[in-house]
PDB file of C-alpha atoms in Angstrom:
ATOM      1  CA  MET A   1      50.162 -27.732 -24.277  1.00 65.00           C
ATOM      2  CA  GLU A   2      49.688 -31.222 -25.693  1.00 74.00           C
ATOM      3  CA  ALA A   3      53.065 -32.328 -24.159  1.00 72.00           C
ATOM      4  CA  ASN A   4      51.818 -31.434 -20.621  1.00 83.00           C
ATOM      5  CA  GLN A   5      48.399 -32.837 -20.999  1.00 87.00           C
ATOM      6  CA  LYS A   6      49.274 -36.114 -19.088  1.00 87.00           C
ATOM      7  CA  MET A   7      50.609 -34.206 -16.123  1.00 88.00           C
ATOM      8  CA  LEU A   8      47.629 -31.845 -16.164  1.00 89.00           C
ATOM      9  CA  ASP A   9      45.186 -34.762 -16.250  1.00 91.00           C
ATOM     10  CA  ALA A  10      47.063 -36.577 -13.335  1.00 91.00           C
ATOM     11  CA  VAL A  11      47.028 -33.433 -11.222  1.00 92.00           C
ATOM     12  CA  ARG A  12      43.330 -32.816 -11.936  1.00 92.00           C
ATOM     13  CA  TRP A  13      42.447 -36.421 -11.062  1.00 94.00           C
ATOM     14  CA  VAL A  14      44.462 -36.503  -7.734  1.00 94.00           C
ATOM     15  CA  SER A  15      43.218 -33.090  -6.636  1.00 96.00           C
ATOM     16  CA  GLY A  16      39.628 -33.867  -7.605  1.00 94.00           C
ATOM     17  CA  THR A  17      39.704 -37.135  -5.763  1.00 96.00           C
ATOM     18  CA  GLY A  18      41.202 -35.371  -2.679  1.00 96.00           C
ATOM     19  CA  CYS A  19      38.624 -32.696  -2.738  1.00 95.00           C
ATOM     20  CA  VAL A  20      35.701 -35.260  -3.048  1.00 96.00           C
ATOM     21  CA  ILE A  21      37.013 -37.272  -0.116  1.00 96.00           C
ATOM     22  CA  GLY A  22      37.741 -34.268   2.003  1.00 95.00           C
ATOM     23  CA  ILE A  23      34.417 -32.726   1.415  1.00 93.00           C
ATOM     24  CA  PHE A  24      32.690 -36.097   2.169  1.00 94.00           C
ATOM     25  CA  ILE A  25      34.616 -36.454   5.418  1.00 91.00           C
ATOM     26  CA  PHE A  26      33.830 -32.874   6.329  1.00 89.00           C
ATOM     27  CA  CYS A  27      30.143 -33.186   5.685  1.00 89.00           C
ATOM     28  CA  LEU A  28      29.939 -36.608   7.427  1.00 87.00           C
ATOM     29  CA  SER A  29      31.683 -35.212  10.639  1.00 84.00           C
ATOM     30  CA  PHE A  30      29.902 -31.864  10.497  1.00 76.00           C
ATOM     31  CA  PHE A  31      26.370 -33.165  10.150  1.00 79.00           C
ATOM     32  CA  VAL A  32      26.579 -36.446  11.954  1.00 77.00           C
ATOM     33  CA  SER A  33      27.574 -35.603  15.578  1.00 68.00           C
ATOM     34  CA  ASP A  34      28.097 -39.169  16.698  1.00 71.00           C
ATOM     35  CA  TYR A  35      31.323 -39.507  14.640  1.00 66.00           C
ATOM     36  CA  ASN A  36      32.690 -36.229  15.715  1.00 66.00           C
ATOM     37  CA  ARG A  37      32.984 -35.594  19.412  1.00 72.00           C
ATOM     38  CA  ASP A  38      36.253 -33.730  19.373  1.00 76.00           C
ATOM     39  CA  TYR A  39      35.829 -32.125  15.918  1.00 81.00           C
ATOM     40  CA  ILE A  40      38.880 -34.138  14.754  1.00 84.00           C
ATOM     41  CA  LEU A  41      37.181 -35.453  11.511  1.00 85.00           C
ATOM     42  CA  THR A  42      36.098 -31.909  10.713  1.00 87.00           C
ATOM     43  CA  ALA A  43      39.701 -30.737  10.796  1.00 89.00           C
ATOM     44  CA  VAL A  44      40.853 -33.801   8.806  1.00 91.00           C
ATOM     45  CA  GLY A  45      38.251 -33.094   6.160  1.00 92.00           C
ATOM     46  CA  MET A  46      39.188 -29.448   5.810  1.00 93.00           C
ATOM     47  CA  ALA A  47      42.953 -30.425   5.705  1.00 96.00           C
ATOM     48  CA  ILE A  48      42.450 -32.940   2.955  1.00 96.00           C
ATOM     49  CA  THR A  49      40.369 -30.449   0.887  1.00 96.00           C
ATOM     50  CA  LEU A  50      42.865 -27.671   1.407  1.00 96.00           C
ATOM     51  CA  SER A  51      45.842 -29.960   0.579  1.00 96.00           C
ATOM     52  CA  ALA A  52      44.139 -31.117  -2.581  1.00 96.00           C
ATOM     53  CA  ALA A  53      43.585 -27.543  -3.656  1.00 95.00           C
ATOM     54  CA  ALA A  54      47.207 -26.796  -2.956  1.00 96.00           C
ATOM     55  CA  ILE A  55      48.329 -29.833  -5.065  1.00 95.00           C
ATOM     56  CA  PHE A  56      46.108 -28.494  -7.899  1.00 95.00           C
ATOM     57  CA  LEU A  57      47.672 -24.981  -7.710  1.00 95.00           C
ATOM     58  CA  VAL A  58      51.228 -26.352  -7.572  1.00 95.00           C
ATOM     59  CA  GLY A  59      50.542 -28.722 -10.493  1.00 93.00           C
ATOM     60  CA  ILE A  60      49.055 -25.938 -12.589  1.00 94.00           C
ATOM     61  CA  PHE A  61      52.058 -23.737 -11.758  1.00 94.00           C
ATOM     62  CA  PHE A  62      54.550 -26.486 -12.871  1.00 91.00           C
ATOM     63  CA  VAL A  63      52.674 -27.059 -16.160  1.00 90.00           C
ATOM     64  CA  LEU A  64      52.528 -23.301 -16.933  1.00 89.00           C
ATOM     65  CA  THR A  65      56.173 -22.841 -15.963  1.00 89.00           C
ATOM     66  CA  GLU A  66      57.240 -25.720 -18.316  1.00 87.00           C
ATOM     67  CA  GLU A  67      55.118 -24.361 -21.063  1.00 84.00           C
ATOM     68  CA  MET A  68      56.704 -20.920 -20.831  1.00 83.00           C
ATOM     69  CA  VAL A  69      60.241 -22.414 -20.737  1.00 79.00           C
ATOM     70  CA  MET A  70      59.445 -24.452 -23.862  1.00 78.00           C
ATOM     71  CA  ASN A  71      58.259 -21.457 -25.682  1.00 74.00           C
ATOM     72  CA  THR A  72      61.132 -19.218 -24.791  1.00 70.00           C
ATOM     73  CA  HIS A  73      63.695 -21.706 -26.049  1.00 57.00           C
ATOM     74  CA  LYS A  74      62.256 -21.345 -29.497  1.00 63.00           C
ATOM     75  CA  GLY A  75      62.892 -17.571 -29.464  1.00 60.00           C
ATOM     76  CA  GLU A  76      59.226 -16.690 -29.296  1.00 65.00           C
ATOM     77  CA  ARG A  77      58.545 -13.604 -27.128  1.00 68.00           C
ATOM     78  CA  VAL A  78      55.528 -14.134 -24.891  1.00 67.00           C
ATOM     79  CA  GLU A  79      53.684 -10.941 -24.178  1.00 68.00           C
ATOM     80  CA  PRO A  80      50.182 -10.676 -22.642  1.00 66.00           C
ATOM     81  CA  GLU A  81      47.635  -9.389 -25.123  1.00 70.00           C
ATOM     82  CA  THR A  82      45.684  -7.379 -22.559  1.00 66.00           C
ATOM     83  CA  THR A  83      48.477  -5.064 -21.611  1.00 62.00           C
ATOM     84  CA  LYS A  84      49.162  -1.824 -23.423  1.00 65.00           C
ATOM     85  CA  ILE A  85      52.739  -0.713 -23.091  1.00 65.00           C
ATOM     86  CA  ILE A  86      53.230   2.978 -23.612  1.00 66.00           C
ATOM     87  CA  LYS A  87      56.774   4.182 -24.364  1.00 64.00           C
ATOM     88  CA  ILE A  88      57.328   7.674 -23.024  1.00 65.00           C
ATOM     89  CA  LYS A  89      60.190   9.555 -24.547  1.00 68.00           C
ATOM     90  CA  THR A  90      60.938  12.497 -22.289  1.00 66.00           C
ATOM     91  CA  LYS A  91      64.128  14.194 -21.492  1.00 67.00           C
ATOM     92  CA  ALA A  92      65.138  14.582 -17.882  1.00 63.00           C
ATOM     93  CA  LYS A  93      64.659  18.075 -16.624  1.00 65.00           C
ATOM     94  CA  THR A  94      67.822  19.674 -15.201  1.00 64.00           C
ATOM     95  CA  LYS A  95      67.573  21.295 -11.822  1.00 67.00           C
ATOM     96  CA  ARG A  96      68.041  24.990 -11.714  1.00 68.00           C
ATOM     97  CA  ARG A  97      70.232  26.547  -9.114  1.00 70.00           C
ATOM     98  CA  ARG A  98      68.509  29.046  -6.869  1.00 70.00           C
ATOM     99  CA  VAL A  99      70.067  32.397  -6.838  1.00 70.00           C
ATOM    100  CA  SER A 100      69.910  34.129  -3.549  1.00 69.00           C
ATOM    101  CA  ILE A 101      69.520  37.833  -3.667  1.00 69.00           C
TER     102      ILE A 101
END
């Protein structure tokens, strides 16, 4: 995880700044009605906030994907600790033919 720390910090900084700016614009336009006659700034504030959240999710996805790829090249098998895999050894039952009387 240390290798991806710079990318994670950059994604966190960009998305955090976008969220703060978007929430500020949204609150300004929502509570101060002189700035927002057509509700344009409300939509802009919501769009900036949602796009910052999307940037954060995509950045986290890329960091996690790269981490998984780096671990699988080493030959390490990555299994979640919370799942319990139950192996069931059963033989398939053969279908019996119906005999008409």
